[in-house]
XYZ file of C-alpha atoms in Angstrom:
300
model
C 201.089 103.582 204.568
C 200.731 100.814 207.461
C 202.343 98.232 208.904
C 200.449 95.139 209.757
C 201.324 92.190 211.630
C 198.919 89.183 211.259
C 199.194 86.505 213.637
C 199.217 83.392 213.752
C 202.174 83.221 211.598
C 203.604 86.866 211.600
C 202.260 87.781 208.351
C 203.753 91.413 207.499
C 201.450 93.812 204.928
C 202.165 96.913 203.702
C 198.669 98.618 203.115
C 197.501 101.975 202.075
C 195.950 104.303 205.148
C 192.239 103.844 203.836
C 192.945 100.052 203.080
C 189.590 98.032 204.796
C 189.424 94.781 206.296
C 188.233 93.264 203.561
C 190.959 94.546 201.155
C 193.313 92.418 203.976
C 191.316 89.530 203.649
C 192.166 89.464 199.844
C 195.421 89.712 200.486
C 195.790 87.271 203.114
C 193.663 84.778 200.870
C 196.755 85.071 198.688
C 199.495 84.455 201.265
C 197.120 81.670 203.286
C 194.997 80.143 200.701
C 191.982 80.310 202.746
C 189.145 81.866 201.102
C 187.897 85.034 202.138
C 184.442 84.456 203.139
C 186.154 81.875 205.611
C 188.410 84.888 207.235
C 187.656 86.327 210.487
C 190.014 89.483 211.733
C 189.910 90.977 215.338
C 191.842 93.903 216.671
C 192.328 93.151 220.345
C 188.831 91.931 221.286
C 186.690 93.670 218.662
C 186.232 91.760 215.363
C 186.242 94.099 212.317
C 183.675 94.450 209.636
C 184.484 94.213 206.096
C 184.356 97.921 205.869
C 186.565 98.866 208.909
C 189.479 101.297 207.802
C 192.837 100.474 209.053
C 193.633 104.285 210.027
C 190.765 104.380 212.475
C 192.723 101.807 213.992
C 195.898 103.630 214.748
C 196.147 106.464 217.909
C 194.252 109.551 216.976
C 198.127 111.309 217.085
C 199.784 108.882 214.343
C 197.119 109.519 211.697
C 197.676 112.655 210.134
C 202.242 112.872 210.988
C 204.130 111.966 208.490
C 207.506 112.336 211.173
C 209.687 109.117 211.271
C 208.680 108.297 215.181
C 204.885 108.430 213.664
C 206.093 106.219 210.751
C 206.980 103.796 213.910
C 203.700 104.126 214.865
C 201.368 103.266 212.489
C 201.662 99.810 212.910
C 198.446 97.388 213.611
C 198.624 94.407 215.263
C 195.786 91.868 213.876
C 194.689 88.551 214.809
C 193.346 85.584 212.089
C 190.973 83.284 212.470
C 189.649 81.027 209.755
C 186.306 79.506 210.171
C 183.962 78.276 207.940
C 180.670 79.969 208.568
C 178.510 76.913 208.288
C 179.994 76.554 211.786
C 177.019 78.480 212.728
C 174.559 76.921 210.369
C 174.205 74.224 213.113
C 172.456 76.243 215.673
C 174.527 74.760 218.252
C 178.204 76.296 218.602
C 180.822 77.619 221.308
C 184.177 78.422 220.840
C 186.775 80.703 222.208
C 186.002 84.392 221.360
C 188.350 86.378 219.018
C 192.160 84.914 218.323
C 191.887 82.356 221.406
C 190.606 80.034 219.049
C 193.537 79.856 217.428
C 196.057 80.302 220.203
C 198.070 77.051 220.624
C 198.890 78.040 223.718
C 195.410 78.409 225.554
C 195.820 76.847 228.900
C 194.933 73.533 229.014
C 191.886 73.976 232.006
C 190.082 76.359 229.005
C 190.590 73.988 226.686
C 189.184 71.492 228.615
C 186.054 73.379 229.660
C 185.392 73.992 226.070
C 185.827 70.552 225.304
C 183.447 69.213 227.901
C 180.997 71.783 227.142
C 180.901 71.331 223.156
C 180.509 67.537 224.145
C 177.204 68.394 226.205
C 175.847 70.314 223.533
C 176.348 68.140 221.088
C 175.137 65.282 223.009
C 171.670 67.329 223.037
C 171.518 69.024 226.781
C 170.320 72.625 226.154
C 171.698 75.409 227.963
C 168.949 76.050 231.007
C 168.397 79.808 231.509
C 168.881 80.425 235.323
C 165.504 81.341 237.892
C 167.437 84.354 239.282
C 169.684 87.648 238.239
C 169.538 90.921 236.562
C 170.758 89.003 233.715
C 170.801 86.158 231.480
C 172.703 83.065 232.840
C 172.711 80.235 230.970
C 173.739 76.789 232.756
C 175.884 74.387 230.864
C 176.142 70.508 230.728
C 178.766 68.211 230.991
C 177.969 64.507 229.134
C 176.836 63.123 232.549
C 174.193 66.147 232.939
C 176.260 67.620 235.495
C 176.199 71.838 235.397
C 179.865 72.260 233.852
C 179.692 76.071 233.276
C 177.555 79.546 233.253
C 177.583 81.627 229.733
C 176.221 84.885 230.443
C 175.805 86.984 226.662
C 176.832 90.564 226.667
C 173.695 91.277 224.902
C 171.271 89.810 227.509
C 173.144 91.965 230.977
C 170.832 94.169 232.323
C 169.907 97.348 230.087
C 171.036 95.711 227.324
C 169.004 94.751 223.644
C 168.082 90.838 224.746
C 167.394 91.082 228.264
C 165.378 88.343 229.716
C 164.619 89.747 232.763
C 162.407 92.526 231.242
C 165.400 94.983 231.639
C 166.407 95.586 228.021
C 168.339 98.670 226.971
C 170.914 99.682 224.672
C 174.558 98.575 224.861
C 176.981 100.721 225.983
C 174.280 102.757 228.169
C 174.907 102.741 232.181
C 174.020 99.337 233.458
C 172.478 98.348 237.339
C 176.031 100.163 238.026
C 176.221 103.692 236.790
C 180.091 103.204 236.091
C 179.659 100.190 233.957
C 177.994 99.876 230.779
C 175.661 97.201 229.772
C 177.548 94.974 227.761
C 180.785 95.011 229.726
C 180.137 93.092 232.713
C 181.371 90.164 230.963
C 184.662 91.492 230.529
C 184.912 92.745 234.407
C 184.732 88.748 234.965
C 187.185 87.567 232.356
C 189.909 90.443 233.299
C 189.104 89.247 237.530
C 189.789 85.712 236.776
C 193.035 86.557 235.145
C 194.335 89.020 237.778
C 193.328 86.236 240.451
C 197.002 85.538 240.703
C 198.007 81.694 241.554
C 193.960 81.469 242.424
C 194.503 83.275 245.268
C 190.666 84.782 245.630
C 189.261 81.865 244.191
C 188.021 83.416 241.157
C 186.758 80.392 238.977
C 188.314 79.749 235.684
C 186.596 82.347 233.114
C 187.226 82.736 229.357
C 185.746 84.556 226.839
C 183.076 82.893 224.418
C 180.776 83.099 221.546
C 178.036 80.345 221.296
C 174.721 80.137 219.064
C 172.022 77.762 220.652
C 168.416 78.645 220.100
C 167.598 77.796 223.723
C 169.566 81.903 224.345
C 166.838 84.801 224.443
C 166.764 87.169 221.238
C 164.445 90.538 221.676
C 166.534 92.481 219.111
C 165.641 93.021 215.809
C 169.385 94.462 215.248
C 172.021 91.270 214.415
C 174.660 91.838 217.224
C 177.655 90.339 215.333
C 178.250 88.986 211.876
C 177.247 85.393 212.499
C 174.610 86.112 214.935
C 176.550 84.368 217.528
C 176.566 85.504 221.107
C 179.632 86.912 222.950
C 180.108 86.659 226.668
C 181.845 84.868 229.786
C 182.208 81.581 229.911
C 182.921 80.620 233.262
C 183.735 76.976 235.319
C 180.571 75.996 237.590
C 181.906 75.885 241.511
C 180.122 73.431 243.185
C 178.982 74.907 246.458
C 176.598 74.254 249.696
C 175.118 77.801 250.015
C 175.612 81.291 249.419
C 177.359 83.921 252.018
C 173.765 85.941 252.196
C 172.104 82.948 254.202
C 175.342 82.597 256.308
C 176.164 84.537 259.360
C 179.807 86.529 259.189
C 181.221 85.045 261.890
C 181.015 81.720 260.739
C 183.794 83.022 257.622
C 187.436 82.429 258.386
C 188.916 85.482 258.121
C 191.724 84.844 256.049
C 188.630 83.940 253.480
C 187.045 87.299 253.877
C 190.304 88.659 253.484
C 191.241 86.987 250.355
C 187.921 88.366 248.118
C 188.425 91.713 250.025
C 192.107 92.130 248.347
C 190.982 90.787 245.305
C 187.968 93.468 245.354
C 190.335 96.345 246.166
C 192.696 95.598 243.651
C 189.904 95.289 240.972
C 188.225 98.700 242.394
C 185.043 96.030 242.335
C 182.551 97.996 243.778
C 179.357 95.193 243.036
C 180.198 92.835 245.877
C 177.442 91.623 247.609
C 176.802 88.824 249.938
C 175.053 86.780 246.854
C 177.961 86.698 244.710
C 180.463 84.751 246.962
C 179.618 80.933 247.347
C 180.360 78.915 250.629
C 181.498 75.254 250.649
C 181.703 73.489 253.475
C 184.951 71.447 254.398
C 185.840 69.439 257.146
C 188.310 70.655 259.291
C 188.716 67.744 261.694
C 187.895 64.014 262.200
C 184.737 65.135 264.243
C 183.473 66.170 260.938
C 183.159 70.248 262.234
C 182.661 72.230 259.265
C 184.817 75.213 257.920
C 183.616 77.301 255.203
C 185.811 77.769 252.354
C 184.503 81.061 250.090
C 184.825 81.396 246.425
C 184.447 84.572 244.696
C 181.597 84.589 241.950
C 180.391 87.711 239.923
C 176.127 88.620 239.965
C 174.690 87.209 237.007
């Protein structure tokens, strides 16, 4: 057998080895009283199909032991989210991706950003597909038409299914960057945001996001996820004067260039380039000289 733990509220199952998602669903439809259609499960980031087994979720050395520090092991950690899928039905939908939906705790800057960027949508103002990248970067809209955010899909990076750059691929195969594979450059910026410790690098807040708006590209025959929503980063718009590429160096602070140089050696980022760090100017002094402040932005 397994151990599962359900969260939100720390539901416990006991379920055979070859039990599927879907046979958790019933049973959760019986402790929750949500219907089962309206029950969305993710392990970690990946949200399982109704026909994922729950030993293919255990480590490939608990599966087949029947020893008592196995037994301790085969326990799977799930996360719940109930949604109606008429959600979808709209055309026009973002939300957290996977269990931060449903986390009470999100921070309150992601909830906001969400909040402000549901409101644009709703109010009408289409996500506008940006004039350069490898990639598809969609601009968001606060209620006063101001860019709020940038959504870039998973499925639309370069070398992957929904390209709009005329770059499509498969996902998973080696992207601009042989060491990362289409489809995960998303992640890279979620996980850099979250390591930028007390903002030090200036990473702008980043969350990840599904969203459905028929303004995104589709080139895929091939449904990408069950709702055929998206699923990428979601990050905070930095307003900004120019770009470090039309800059010279030696107008950067140094303690600037240091800052996105730590950050990039702790991350092992090797895709820094001079377009991906914005400048904005600040004054240093009443006689209005300019310093550059620099803010660390990923290539869209």
């Amino acid at each position: 057998h397994i151990r599962l733990l359900v969260q939100p509220g720390a539901h416990r199952l006991r379920v055979r080895a070859w039990c599927s998602a879907i046979d958790v669903k019933q049973r959760l439809r019986d402790a929750c009283g949500v219907p089962v259609g309206f029950i969305r499960l993710f392990h970690g980031p990946r949200e399982l199909p109704n026909l994922a087994r729950m030993i293919d979720l255990l480590p490939s050395s608990s599966r087949n032991s029947s020893s008592s520090s196995s037994s301790r092991s085969r326990v799977v950690s799930l996360t719940m989210r109930a949604q109606n899928p008429s959600d979808f039905a709209t055309g026009c939908y973002l939300q957290a991706w996977g269990g931060q939906a449903e986390d009470a705790e999100m921070p309150v800057p992601l909830t906001k950003l969400l909040s402000k960027c549901q409101q644009g949508l709703a109010m009408g103002f289409a996500p506008q597909l940006a004039w350069d990248g490898t990639g598809g970067t969609y601009v968001l809209r606060d209620a006063s038409r101001a860019p709020l955010a940038a959504f870039k899909p998973r499925d639309e990076e370069a070398f992957a299914p929904n390209n709009p750059r005329g770059l499509p691929g498969k996902l998973g195969q080696p992207g601009i960057h042989g060491s990362i594979a289409s489809g995960e450059a998303h992640v890279r910026e979620v996980l850099a945001h979250r390591l930028d410790h007390g903002h030090f690098a200036s990473v702008p807040l980043t969350l990840q996001a599904e969203a459905v708006h028929p303004a995104f590209y589709v080139h895929s025959h091939v449904a990408l996820s069950r709702y055929g929503a998206k699923v990428g980063s979601l990050q905070l718009w930095v307003p900004h004067d120019d770009v470090a590429a039309n800059r010279g160096a030696a107008t950067f602070p140094t303690r600037e260039v240091h800052k996105i140089a730590l950050l990039d050696m702790r991350l092992l980022n090797t895709d820094r380039n001079d377009s991906n760090i914005l400048v904005r100017d600040m004054a240093r002094d009443a006689a209005a000289h300019r310093t550059p402040s620099l803010a660390s932005c990923s290539s869209s």
